[in-house]
């Protein structure tokens, strides 16, 4: 399958970080779906005819946090097989461990990964 056939959903409440990831992934040939929080992410997943091939999911967000979204993904037959990479800040080890228990494939500490490294990580799971 060609990379340009792959769709990534980015769920991130920080518009600056969202724009960085979106710009890099578009340049790499991915299709992008964006959501500013967990509520919007779930709504878009319901509305989308084609499911994303991978979800980049921020842990800390208003309204519905990333771990709550992950729980909802795991109990939904359409979504439970979508690989999820958690986006996190420093000092969230407990939440990362909980994320793995809930089915996350990996995590990225935002401050430690360049956009190119994010693409490499995504490609590991596609």
Short mmCIF file of C-alpha atoms in Angstrom, two decimals:
data_model
loop_
_atom_site.label_atom_id
_atom_site.label_comp_id
_atom_site.label_asym_id
_atom_site.label_seq_id
_atom_site.Cartn_x
_atom_site.Cartn_y
_atom_site.Cartn_z
CA UNK A 1 0.00 0.00 0.00
CA UNK A 2 1.32 3.43 -0.86
CA UNK A 3 1.96 5.86 1.96
CA UNK A 4 -0.34 8.46 0.40
CA UNK A 5 -3.21 6.04 0.94
CA UNK A 6 -2.64 6.14 4.71
CA UNK A 7 -4.64 8.45 6.96
CA UNK A 8 -3.42 9.71 10.32
CA UNK A 9 -5.71 11.26 12.92
CA UNK A 10 -3.99 13.83 15.14
CA UNK A 11 -5.79 14.54 18.42
CA UNK A 12 -4.01 17.48 20.09
CA UNK A 13 -5.32 20.56 21.90
CA UNK A 14 -2.13 22.62 21.38
CA UNK A 15 -2.60 24.24 17.96
CA UNK A 16 1.14 24.91 17.56
CA UNK A 17 2.04 21.23 18.04
CA UNK A 18 -0.89 20.18 15.88
CA UNK A 19 0.33 22.41 13.03
CA UNK A 20 3.90 21.07 13.26
CA UNK A 21 2.78 17.43 13.03
CA UNK A 22 0.15 18.15 10.39
CA UNK A 23 2.60 20.03 8.14
CA UNK A 24 5.24 17.29 8.36
CA UNK A 25 2.81 14.44 7.79
CA UNK A 26 1.21 16.17 4.79
CA UNK A 27 4.68 16.67 3.28
CA UNK A 28 5.29 12.94 3.76
CA UNK A 29 2.16 12.12 1.76
CA UNK A 30 -0.25 11.18 4.52
CA UNK A 31 -3.89 12.20 4.63
CA UNK A 32 -4.73 13.99 7.89
CA UNK A 33 -7.78 14.18 10.13
CA UNK A 34 -7.46 16.58 13.07
CA UNK A 35 -9.32 16.95 16.35
CA UNK A 36 -8.72 19.48 19.14
CA UNK A 37 -9.95 17.24 21.96
CA UNK A 38 -11.28 13.78 22.69
CA UNK A 39 -14.93 14.68 22.18
CA UNK A 40 -14.21 16.04 18.70
CA UNK A 41 -12.03 13.01 17.89
CA UNK A 42 -14.81 10.54 18.69
CA UNK A 43 -17.35 12.62 16.76
CA UNK A 44 -15.09 12.68 13.70
CA UNK A 45 -14.47 8.94 13.94
CA UNK A 46 -18.24 8.41 13.91
CA UNK A 47 -18.64 10.70 10.88
CA UNK A 48 -15.69 9.45 8.82
CA UNK A 49 -16.48 6.76 6.26
CA UNK A 50 -12.85 5.65 6.16
CA UNK A 51 -11.15 5.01 9.47
CA UNK A 52 -7.65 6.39 10.11
CA UNK A 53 -4.76 3.96 9.81
CA UNK A 54 -3.19 5.35 12.99
CA UNK A 55 -4.08 7.85 15.72
CA UNK A 56 -1.65 10.26 17.41
CA UNK A 57 -3.42 10.93 20.71
CA UNK A 58 -2.50 13.58 23.27
CA UNK A 59 -2.98 12.37 26.84
CA UNK A 60 -3.79 15.72 28.49
CA UNK A 61 -6.74 17.50 26.85
CA UNK A 62 -9.85 19.38 27.97
CA UNK A 63 -13.33 17.83 27.88
CA UNK A 64 -12.22 14.22 27.34
CA UNK A 65 -8.60 13.21 27.92
CA UNK A 66 -6.58 10.82 25.79
CA UNK A 67 -6.89 7.84 28.13
CA UNK A 68 -10.68 8.18 28.15
CA UNK A 69 -10.64 8.28 24.34
CA UNK A 70 -8.40 5.21 24.28
CA UNK A 71 -10.87 3.31 26.50
CA UNK A 72 -13.69 4.15 24.09
CA UNK A 73 -11.59 3.09 21.09
CA UNK A 74 -10.82 -0.29 22.64
CA UNK A 75 -14.46 -1.25 23.20
CA UNK A 76 -15.60 -0.25 19.70
CA UNK A 77 -15.44 -2.98 17.05
CA UNK A 78 -14.64 -0.48 14.28
CA UNK A 79 -11.86 1.30 16.15
CA UNK A 80 -10.16 -1.18 18.46
CA UNK A 81 -7.62 -2.30 15.86
CA UNK A 82 -6.43 1.22 14.97
CA UNK A 83 -2.87 1.65 16.31
CA UNK A 84 -2.62 4.52 18.82
CA UNK A 85 0.56 6.42 19.69
CA UNK A 86 0.20 8.57 22.80
CA UNK A 87 1.58 12.10 22.85
CA UNK A 88 2.78 13.16 26.26
CA UNK A 89 4.80 15.65 28.24
CA UNK A 90 7.51 14.89 30.75
CA UNK A 91 6.55 13.28 34.04
CA UNK A 92 3.49 11.34 32.96
CA UNK A 93 4.84 7.80 33.54
CA UNK A 94 1.70 6.58 35.34
CA UNK A 95 -0.50 7.75 32.50
CA UNK A 96 1.82 6.17 29.91
CA UNK A 97 1.68 2.82 31.74
CA UNK A 98 -2.10 3.06 31.94
CA UNK A 99 -2.15 3.85 28.21
CA UNK A 100 -0.24 0.67 27.41
CA UNK A 101 -2.69 -1.34 29.53
CA UNK A 102 -5.51 0.22 27.52
CA UNK A 103 -3.93 -0.83 24.22
CA UNK A 104 -1.66 2.02 23.10
CA UNK A 105 1.14 0.79 20.83
CA UNK A 106 3.71 3.43 21.78
CA UNK A 107 4.21 6.91 23.15
CA UNK A 108 6.15 10.04 22.24
CA UNK A 109 7.38 12.65 24.69
CA UNK A 110 6.69 15.79 22.68
CA UNK A 111 9.84 17.65 23.73
CA UNK A 112 12.11 14.76 22.69
CA UNK A 113 10.94 13.99 19.16
CA UNK A 114 11.40 16.00 15.99
CA UNK A 115 8.64 15.87 13.36
CA UNK A 116 10.87 13.56 11.26
CA UNK A 117 11.21 11.18 14.21
CA UNK A 118 7.44 11.23 14.67
CA UNK A 119 7.08 10.12 11.03
CA UNK A 120 9.59 7.29 11.62
CA UNK A 121 7.61 6.15 14.66
CA UNK A 122 4.33 6.25 12.71
CA UNK A 123 5.85 4.19 9.89
CA UNK A 124 6.75 1.45 12.39
CA UNK A 125 3.06 0.80 12.96
CA UNK A 126 1.69 1.10 9.42
#
